[in-house]
Amino acid sequence: NIKAQVKGKTVSEIAGVEFACGFIEDVTVCVAKCSPGKVNAALCAQAMIDNFDIEMIINVGVACSLSNDVVIKNVVIASDVCEYDIDITALGEPRGFIKVKSDEKISELLARTAISCGEKIHRGTIASGDTFIASSELKDMLKNEFGAICGEMEGGAIGHTCAANNIPFAVLRSISDGGDENSQLDYPTFKKIAAEISTTIILEFIKLQKNQYTLF
């Protein structure tokens, strides 16, 4: 639990989200846990940007694999994020056309930190939508249409919000399930382990930093 690591914290509630600001390893941070889904993620990100003096946002959590090369307990760091369930193909636009690149410098530092923690990492597209991915059909569509290697419900909206506000961002996800028909069984089994992996990496990342960071 990242929030539990914050020292000298001041807690604020904005738009139904609790923000804990203080220090981790003498680095100034603001930590929030948003509820599932793109709207909740965007609300949380915008509230954080509007109310706190932040330099960057790092989204941390769990996700499903969309690639045979990415297995449970692996780590994915986004090269870019997309919102796959935006669909105006009837008007001639590509499905999920909103695609945002993550900050290369932050993402590279996260990748190096994850490797130093002994984790197997992958870099690639993370696909976000308001659906818990639990079918091979949806998994294959996301892999084939977007080249996505993992899927979740928040990163795309956070990236979209950060881009609109010119805030650098990165997304780090640990794999909890395979995004297929076994996900309903795998997710409860592995989500805690996956969350612990992500937490360990981000806490190690903070130790190496001297600037202010925003995490959620």
XYZ file of N, CA and C in Angstrom:
648
model
N 0.839 -1.184 0.000
C 0.000 0.000 0.000
C 0.884 1.247 0.000
N 0.880 1.968 -1.117
C 1.749 3.141 -1.249
C 1.339 4.234 -0.274
N 0.049 4.429 -0.106
C -0.433 5.510 0.760
C 0.057 5.342 2.201
N 0.167 4.099 2.639
C 0.620 3.839 4.007
C 2.077 4.224 4.221
N 2.823 4.382 3.144
C 4.236 4.724 3.249
C 4.477 6.228 3.346
N 3.423 7.025 3.175
C 3.568 8.485 3.175
C 3.743 8.987 4.614
N 4.795 9.740 4.849
C 5.077 10.294 6.169
C 4.650 11.771 6.230
N 4.252 12.210 7.412
C 3.857 13.598 7.601
C 2.740 14.005 6.672
N 1.793 13.109 6.489
C 0.791 13.316 5.446
C -0.298 14.318 5.838
N -0.770 15.023 4.829
C -1.962 15.850 4.914
C -2.980 15.245 3.965
N -4.188 14.976 4.454
C -5.199 14.280 3.648
C -6.293 15.256 3.228
N -6.619 15.248 1.945
C -7.695 16.078 1.401
C -8.646 15.190 0.616
N -9.946 15.499 0.682
C -10.911 14.774 -0.141
C -11.475 15.723 -1.189
N -11.299 15.353 -2.447
C -11.754 16.166 -3.571
C -12.445 15.246 -4.570
N -13.651 15.614 -4.977
C -14.415 14.836 -5.966
C -14.542 13.371 -5.551
N -14.668 13.169 -4.230
C -14.850 11.820 -3.717
C -13.584 10.991 -3.641
N -12.428 11.610 -3.902
C -11.147 10.900 -3.866
C -10.296 11.452 -2.729
N -9.646 10.565 -2.000
C -8.769 10.968 -0.908
C -7.339 11.114 -1.413
N -6.770 12.288 -1.229
C -5.397 12.573 -1.633
C -4.536 12.703 -0.382
N -3.486 11.915 -0.310
C -2.554 11.961 0.817
C -1.241 12.565 0.344
N -0.895 13.725 0.872
C 0.328 14.417 0.468
C 1.322 14.419 1.622
N 2.561 14.164 1.312
C 3.596 14.126 2.338
C 4.912 13.713 1.720
N 5.641 12.817 2.410
C 6.973 12.439 1.947
C 7.149 10.916 1.976
N 7.819 10.422 0.947
C 8.334 9.052 0.931
C 9.806 9.161 0.583
N 10.670 8.660 1.465
C 12.117 8.760 1.252
C 12.544 10.210 1.004
N 11.935 11.144 1.733
C 12.239 12.571 1.628
C 11.864 13.178 0.276
N 11.095 12.459 -0.507
C 10.581 12.980 -1.777
C 9.129 13.391 -1.560
N 8.767 14.588 -2.008
C 7.395 15.067 -1.863
C 6.486 14.325 -2.838
N 5.413 13.727 -2.310
C 4.484 12.966 -3.146
C 3.042 13.302 -2.785
N 2.164 13.014 -3.714
C 0.728 13.059 -3.461
C 0.156 11.760 -4.016
N -0.456 10.973 -3.155
C -0.916 9.639 -3.524
C -2.434 9.569 -3.441
N -3.050 8.996 -4.463
C -4.502 8.803 -4.462
C -4.838 7.465 -5.085
N -5.923 6.865 -4.607
C -6.430 5.622 -5.188
C -7.772 5.931 -5.840
N -7.800 5.852 -7.175
C -9.055 6.160 -7.863
C -9.900 4.893 -7.977
N -11.191 5.064 -8.099
C -12.096 3.932 -8.315
C -11.931 3.432 -9.751
N -12.394 2.205 -10.041
C -12.202 1.642 -11.386
C -12.921 2.432 -12.468
N -12.346 2.421 -13.657
C -12.998 3.010 -14.820
C -12.381 4.313 -15.267
N -12.629 4.643 -16.549
C -11.991 5.804 -17.158
C -12.488 7.133 -16.591
N -13.778 7.239 -16.308
C -14.297 8.498 -15.764
C -13.694 8.768 -14.392
N -13.673 7.762 -13.535
C -13.081 7.926 -12.206
C -11.604 8.293 -12.302
N -10.900 7.658 -13.233
C -9.474 7.935 -13.400
C -9.238 9.366 -13.866
N -10.050 9.823 -14.827
C -9.907 11.189 -15.339
C -10.242 12.220 -14.259
N -11.295 11.955 -13.485
C -11.656 12.854 -12.382
C -10.512 12.971 -11.385
N -9.946 11.844 -11.044
C -8.858 11.821 -10.070
C -7.644 12.587 -10.598
N -7.284 12.325 -11.851
C -6.123 12.983 -12.442
C -6.326 14.496 -12.536
N -7.510 14.927 -12.973
C -7.764 16.359 -13.123
C -7.804 17.062 -11.765
N -8.406 16.411 -10.770
C -8.437 16.990 -9.426
C -7.025 17.144 -8.872
N -6.190 16.156 -9.148
C -4.808 16.214 -8.674
C -4.053 17.347 -9.359
N -4.239 17.480 -10.657
C -3.561 18.533 -11.422
C -4.029 19.917 -10.967
N -5.323 20.066 -10.727
C -5.896 21.369 -10.373
C -5.548 21.822 -8.958
N -5.345 20.864 -8.064
C -5.238 21.216 -6.651
C -3.858 21.055 -6.028
N -2.933 20.425 -6.745
C -1.608 20.185 -6.183
C -0.544 20.584 -7.204
N 0.572 21.053 -6.719
C 1.662 21.523 -7.571
C 2.499 20.329 -8.005
N 2.077 19.684 -9.088
C 2.727 18.435 -9.476
C 3.626 18.624 -10.696
N 4.588 17.721 -10.820
C 5.489 17.739 -11.965
C 5.200 16.594 -12.929
N 4.654 15.520 -12.417
C 4.341 14.369 -13.262
C 3.339 13.474 -12.549
N 2.730 12.593 -13.319
C 1.806 11.603 -12.756
C 2.278 10.215 -13.181
N 2.343 9.323 -12.211
C 2.669 7.921 -12.485
C 1.494 7.064 -12.032
N 0.886 6.365 -12.965
C -0.232 5.473 -12.660
C 0.302 4.064 -12.426
N -0.025 3.504 -11.279
C 0.486 2.193 -10.875
C -0.686 1.268 -10.576
N -0.594 0.017 -10.998
C -1.668 -0.924 -10.694
C -1.448 -2.272 -11.338
N -2.546 -3.005 -11.487
C -2.502 -4.337 -12.091
C -3.229 -4.299 -13.433
N -3.020 -5.344 -14.242
C -3.627 -5.395 -15.572
C -3.658 -6.833 -16.050
N -4.342 -7.037 -17.172
C -4.352 -8.364 -17.792
C -3.384 -8.389 -18.968
N -2.900 -9.577 -19.286
C -2.032 -9.755 -20.447
C -2.869 -9.863 -21.721
N -2.361 -9.273 -22.789
C -2.972 -9.435 -24.110
C -2.004 -10.088 -25.082
N -0.861 -10.517 -24.574
C 0.182 -11.102 -25.418
C 0.662 -12.416 -24.814
N 0.985 -13.358 -25.676
C 1.509 -14.648 -25.204
C 2.856 -14.486 -24.516
N 3.554 -13.403 -24.830
C 4.874 -13.171 -24.238
C 4.792 -12.562 -22.837
N 3.628 -12.015 -22.505
C 3.443 -11.346 -21.212
C 2.655 -12.276 -20.299
N 3.255 -12.692 -19.206
C 2.616 -13.680 -18.337
C 2.375 -13.087 -16.950
N 1.570 -13.785 -16.175
C 1.226 -13.334 -14.823
C 2.493 -13.060 -14.010
N 2.495 -11.933 -13.328
C 3.575 -11.405 -12.495
C 4.650 -10.668 -13.290
N 4.539 -10.648 -14.644
C 5.409 -9.768 -15.432
C 4.985 -8.314 -15.221
N 5.840 -7.393 -15.628
C 5.568 -5.960 -15.503
C 5.520 -5.328 -16.889
N 4.509 -4.491 -17.122
C 4.393 -3.747 -18.376
C 4.497 -2.254 -18.074
N 5.358 -1.582 -18.810
C 5.489 -0.127 -18.715
C 5.092 0.438 -20.072
N 4.093 1.312 -20.074
C 3.490 1.778 -21.319
C 4.443 2.627 -22.153
N 4.524 2.293 -23.446
C 5.144 3.209 -24.403
C 4.100 4.229 -24.845
N 2.835 3.780 -24.850
C 1.696 4.650 -25.124
C 0.442 3.980 -24.580
N -0.635 4.759 -24.521
C -1.914 4.241 -24.027
C -3.010 4.581 -25.035
N -4.036 3.729 -25.101
C -5.170 4.011 -25.973
C -6.471 3.726 -25.226
N -7.549 4.336 -25.704
C -8.884 4.108 -25.155
C -9.668 3.294 -26.187
N -9.678 1.981 -25.997
C -10.162 1.099 -27.052
C -11.671 1.128 -27.249
N -12.432 1.566 -26.242
C -13.887 1.511 -26.387
C -14.495 2.818 -26.887
N -13.660 3.751 -27.324
C -14.181 4.896 -28.068
C -14.404 4.418 -29.501
N -15.656 4.400 -29.937
C -15.972 3.790 -31.235
C -16.876 4.700 -32.058
N -16.260 5.447 -32.965
C -17.039 6.231 -33.926
C -16.662 5.799 -35.346
N -16.482 4.481 -35.476
C -16.139 3.927 -36.784
C -17.236 4.183 -37.814
N -18.486 4.360 -37.351
C -19.592 4.647 -38.281
C -19.387 5.967 -39.014
N -18.546 6.844 -38.449
C -18.265 8.137 -39.072
C -16.930 8.132 -39.815
N -16.377 6.936 -39.962
C -15.147 6.812 -40.725
C -13.865 6.963 -39.930
N -13.983 7.085 -38.621
C -12.799 7.197 -37.770
C -12.346 5.814 -37.305
N -11.050 5.646 -37.070
C -10.585 4.353 -36.541
C -11.078 4.137 -35.116
N -11.278 2.894 -34.740
C -11.697 2.573 -33.378
C -10.612 2.987 -32.382
N -11.067 3.563 -31.264
C -10.119 3.914 -30.210
C -9.030 4.853 -30.681
N -9.399 5.861 -31.455
C -8.392 6.695 -32.112
C -7.578 7.537 -31.153
N -8.036 7.717 -29.916
C -7.247 8.498 -28.958
C -6.099 7.641 -28.427
N -4.888 8.010 -28.812
C -3.691 7.280 -28.398
C -2.658 8.310 -27.950
N -2.086 8.108 -26.783
C -1.190 9.094 -26.187
C 0.122 8.423 -25.787
N 1.233 9.040 -26.160
C 2.540 8.512 -25.780
C 2.879 8.896 -24.343
N 3.442 7.954 -23.628
C 3.901 8.249 -22.272
C 5.241 8.971 -22.332
N 5.650 9.552 -21.213
C 6.922 10.258 -21.156
C 8.076 9.253 -21.233
N 8.941 9.440 -22.210
C 10.001 8.457 -22.447
C 11.006 8.392 -21.296
N 11.362 9.538 -20.741
C 12.371 9.551 -19.681
C 11.857 8.864 -18.415
N 10.639 9.209 -18.001
C 10.073 8.586 -16.797
C 9.916 7.083 -17.016
N 9.408 6.712 -18.184
C 9.163 5.296 -18.479
C 10.462 4.494 -18.490
N 11.517 5.081 -19.027
C 12.808 4.397 -19.048
C 13.353 4.206 -17.638
N 13.195 5.222 -16.788
C 13.640 5.091 -15.400
C 12.835 4.026 -14.660
N 11.536 3.965 -14.933
C 10.710 2.920 -14.326
C 11.161 1.539 -14.782
N 11.471 1.416 -16.074
C 11.913 0.128 -16.616
C 13.214 -0.324 -15.956
N 14.143 0.597 -15.834
C 15.421 0.246 -15.197
C 15.223 -0.145 -13.736
N 14.337 0.573 -13.065
C 14.065 0.269 -11.654
C 13.440 -1.110 -11.515
N 12.487 -1.428 -12.398
C 11.832 -2.740 -12.347
C 12.834 -3.863 -12.582
N 13.734 -3.661 -13.524
C 14.762 -4.667 -13.798
C 15.667 -4.840 -12.590
N 16.028 -3.722 -11.953
C 16.893 -3.798 -10.769
C 16.207 -4.504 -9.610
N 14.854 -4.502 -9.636
C 14.088 -5.227 -8.611
C 13.919 -6.701 -8.970
N 14.505 -7.117 -10.088
C 14.466 -8.521 -10.485
C 13.232 -8.922 -11.265
N 12.495 -7.939 -11.813
C 11.254 -8.253 -12.517
C 11.474 -8.380 -14.023
N 10.652 -9.205 -14.652
C 10.623 -9.345 -16.108
C 9.715 -8.257 -16.653
N 10.253 -7.388 -17.520
C 9.465 -6.256 -17.989
C 9.180 -6.328 -19.485
N 8.136 -5.609 -19.894
C 7.782 -5.443 -21.298
C 7.419 -3.983 -21.509
N 7.719 -3.462 -22.683
C 7.310 -2.115 -23.072
C 6.355 -2.230 -24.251
N 5.269 -1.446 -24.241
C 4.331 -1.499 -25.354
C 3.057 -0.734 -25.052
N 2.064 -0.925 -25.907
C 0.788 -0.231 -25.777
C -0.071 -0.856 -24.689
N -0.620 -0.013 -23.827
C -1.599 -0.443 -22.825
C -2.967 0.063 -23.275
N -3.926 -0.846 -23.356
C -5.277 -0.510 -23.815
C -6.215 -0.371 -22.626
N -6.965 0.741 -22.585
C -7.881 1.013 -21.476
C -9.322 1.097 -21.958
N -10.233 0.560 -21.155
C -11.653 0.650 -21.456
C -12.470 0.331 -20.226
N -13.758 0.633 -20.291
C -14.635 0.416 -19.136
C -15.204 -0.998 -19.103
N -14.337 -1.973 -19.308
C -14.724 -3.383 -19.279
C -13.620 -4.192 -18.624
N -13.989 -5.088 -17.708
C -13.018 -6.054 -17.190
C -12.827 -7.111 -18.270
N -11.639 -7.189 -18.820
C -11.382 -8.058 -19.973
C -11.323 -9.507 -19.518
N -12.268 -10.300 -20.012
C -12.347 -11.708 -19.581
C -12.877 -12.589 -20.703
N -12.491 -12.291 -21.948
C -12.890 -13.130 -23.067
C -11.791 -13.137 -24.117
N -11.566 -14.282 -24.716
C -10.544 -14.407 -25.749
C -10.867 -13.539 -26.952
N -12.161 -13.359 -27.244
C -12.573 -12.551 -28.387
C -12.139 -11.088 -28.218
N -12.424 -10.501 -27.053
C -12.017 -9.122 -26.789
C -10.504 -9.014 -26.719
N -9.882 -9.982 -26.091
C -8.428 -9.992 -25.987
C -7.779 -9.975 -27.364
N -8.261 -10.819 -28.264
C -7.694 -10.890 -29.610
C -7.925 -9.601 -30.384
N -9.105 -8.973 -30.201
C -9.398 -7.719 -30.896
C -8.415 -6.635 -30.468
N -8.173 -6.530 -29.157
C -7.277 -5.506 -28.652
C -5.841 -5.735 -29.109
N -5.461 -6.988 -29.161
C -4.112 -7.337 -29.617
C -3.948 -7.036 -31.107
N -4.962 -7.388 -31.896
C -4.860 -7.246 -33.349
C -5.075 -5.811 -33.826
N -6.048 -5.110 -33.246
C -6.357 -3.753 -33.712
C -5.408 -2.692 -33.174
N -4.937 -2.872 -31.959
C -4.131 -1.838 -31.321
C -2.686 -2.251 -31.062
N -2.378 -3.532 -31.266
C -1.047 -4.012 -30.935
C -0.768 -3.928 -29.444
N -1.839 -3.929 -28.639
C -1.695 -3.779 -27.190
C -1.157 -5.058 -26.559
N -0.329 -4.887 -25.535
C 0.227 -6.053 -24.848
C -0.381 -6.261 -23.465
N -1.117 -5.269 -22.970
C -1.877 -5.486 -21.740
C -3.069 -4.551 -21.702
N -4.064 -4.925 -20.883
C -5.298 -4.170 -20.829
C -5.721 -3.879 -19.400
N -6.350 -2.710 -19.206
C -6.841 -2.309 -17.897
C -7.931 -1.262 -18.083
N -8.248 -0.480 -17.033
C -9.430 0.372 -17.081
C -9.163 1.853 -16.787
N -7.909 2.256 -16.625
C -7.646 3.637 -16.207
C -6.550 4.368 -16.970
N -5.496 3.691 -17.360
C -4.306 4.349 -17.893
C -4.555 5.263 -19.080
N -5.421 4.833 -20.000
C -5.710 5.647 -21.175
C -6.341 6.973 -20.821
N -7.274 6.945 -19.858
C -7.935 8.182 -19.428
C -6.973 9.095 -18.686
N -6.077 8.514 -17.911
C -5.076 9.309 -17.201
C -4.117 9.956 -18.197
N -3.677 9.174 -19.184
C -2.806 9.725 -20.214
C -3.484 10.833 -20.997
N -4.750 10.642 -21.336
C -5.551 11.641 -22.058
C -5.623 12.936 -21.250
N -5.923 12.807 -19.960
C -6.029 13.980 -19.077
C -4.695 14.690 -18.934
N -3.629 13.923 -18.763
C -2.298 14.523 -18.620
C -1.889 15.255 -19.894
N -2.160 14.655 -21.054
C -1.808 15.292 -22.322
C -2.538 16.616 -22.490
N -3.809 16.648 -22.082
C -4.599 17.876 -22.200
C -4.056 18.985 -21.315
N -3.358 18.590 -20.243
C -2.820 19.570 -19.289
C -1.303 19.735 -19.390
N -0.704 19.089 -20.397
C 0.759 19.143 -20.584
C 1.531 18.666 -19.355
N 1.039 17.589 -18.759
C 1.696 16.976 -17.604
C 2.347 15.664 -18.045
N 3.645 15.479 -17.847
C 4.283 14.207 -18.186
C 3.675 13.067 -17.362
N 3.541 11.894 -17.988
C 2.960 10.765 -17.255
C 3.615 9.462 -17.688
N 3.428 8.450 -16.839
C 3.849 7.085 -17.151
C 2.848 6.129 -16.521
N 2.784 4.922 -17.070
C 1.892 3.885 -16.547
C 2.689 2.608 -16.331
N 2.613 2.078 -15.121
C 3.289 0.829 -14.767
C 2.245 -0.156 -14.267
N 2.199 -1.324 -14.898
C 1.216 -2.336 -14.516
C 1.880 -3.691 -14.318
N 1.445 -4.393 -13.276
C 1.874 -5.767 -13.032
C 0.733 -6.696 -13.434
N 1.068 -7.794 -14.089
C 0.050 -8.660 -14.686
C -0.563 -9.604 -13.651
N -1.904 -9.535 -13.554
C -2.641 -10.350 -12.585
C -3.413 -11.491 -13.228
N -3.652 -11.416 -14.553
C -4.441 -12.451 -15.226
C -4.217 -12.369 -16.721
N -4.795 -13.355 -17.438
C -4.546 -13.467 -18.866
C -5.583 -12.839 -19.764
N -6.570 -12.130 -19.197
C -7.560 -11.457 -20.014
C -8.481 -12.389 -20.786
N -8.553 -13.665 -20.362
C -9.379 -14.639 -21.074
C -10.448 -15.207 -20.137
N -10.985 -16.367 -20.507
C -12.075 -16.945 -19.718
C -11.637 -17.392 -18.322
N -10.337 -17.486 -18.090
C -9.832 -17.860 -16.768
C -9.592 -16.655 -15.850
N -9.824 -15.449 -16.375
C -9.490 -14.235 -15.621
C -10.247 -14.116 -14.314
N -11.515 -14.548 -14.308
C -12.319 -14.423 -13.093
C -11.756 -15.256 -11.958
N -11.001 -16.307 -12.302
C -10.344 -17.119 -11.282
C -8.946 -16.598 -10.979
N -8.208 -16.214 -12.027
C -6.822 -15.777 -11.851
C -6.718 -14.449 -11.125
N -7.602 -13.511 -11.465
C -7.497 -12.162 -10.906
C -7.549 -12.150 -9.378
N -8.542 -12.783 -8.750
C -8.556 -12.786 -7.274
C -7.334 -13.480 -6.672
N -6.802 -14.464 -7.391
C -5.661 -15.224 -6.882
C -4.374 -14.418 -6.930
N -4.167 -13.695 -8.025
C -2.880 -13.058 -8.257
C -2.863 -11.543 -8.093
N -4.033 -10.897 -7.884
C -4.045 -9.433 -7.859
C -3.206 -8.872 -6.714
N -3.218 -9.525 -5.552
C -2.441 -9.026 -4.420
C -0.947 -9.129 -4.700
N -0.543 -10.255 -5.266
C 0.873 -10.434 -5.607
C 1.291 -9.398 -6.641
N 0.454 -9.211 -7.664
C 0.761 -8.245 -8.717
C 0.843 -6.832 -8.153
N -0.080 -6.493 -7.256
C -0.069 -5.157 -6.650
C 1.186 -4.942 -5.822
N 1.621 -5.980 -5.124
C 2.839 -5.864 -4.318
C 4.064 -5.633 -5.199
N 4.089 -6.269 -6.367
C 5.205 -6.067 -7.299
C 5.253 -4.615 -7.752
N 4.097 -4.073 -8.146
C 4.034 -2.677 -8.597
C 4.446 -1.727 -7.486
N 3.984 -1.994 -6.272
C 4.303 -1.131 -5.130
C 5.801 -1.140 -4.837
N 6.400 -2.314 -4.861
C 7.837 -2.425 -4.603
C 8.639 -1.614 -5.614
N 8.249 -1.700 -6.878
C 8.967 -0.977 -7.927
C 8.836 0.526 -7.740
N 7.633 1.010 -7.480
C 7.447 2.454 -7.388
C 8.119 3.023 -6.138
N 8.147 2.281 -5.056
C 8.839 2.750 -3.855
C 10.348 2.810 -4.086
N 10.868 1.855 -4.820
C 12.288 1.873 -5.163
C 12.589 3.040 -6.106
N 11.667 3.282 -7.035
C 11.797 4.406 -7.955
C 11.869 5.727 -7.198
N 11.021 5.874 -6.191
C 10.989 7.119 -5.421
C 12.320 7.345 -4.702
N 12.932 6.284 -4.202
C 14.208 6.412 -3.494
C 15.275 7.081 -4.362
N 15.144 6.897 -5.679
C 16.159 7.405 -6.594
C 15.906 8.840 -7.036
N 14.781 9.384 -6.619
C 14.362 10.701 -7.138
C 14.636 11.828 -6.149
N 14.807 13.021 -6.693
C 15.003 14.212 -5.868
C 13.915 15.249 -6.119
N 13.081 14.987 -7.116
C 12.046 15.949 -7.479
C 10.710 15.528 -6.900
N 9.698 16.309 -7.142
C 8.349 16.014 -6.661
C 7.634 15.140 -7.667
N 6.956 14.104 -7.168
C 6.222 13.191 -8.022
C 4.788 13.016 -7.527
N 3.937 12.678 -8.447
C 2.564 12.396 -8.101
C 2.264 10.972 -8.532
N 1.712 10.174 -7.632
C 1.484 8.756 -7.886
C 0.030 8.392 -7.628
N -0.550 7.560 -8.474
C -1.824 6.937 -8.155
C -2.095 5.801 -9.103
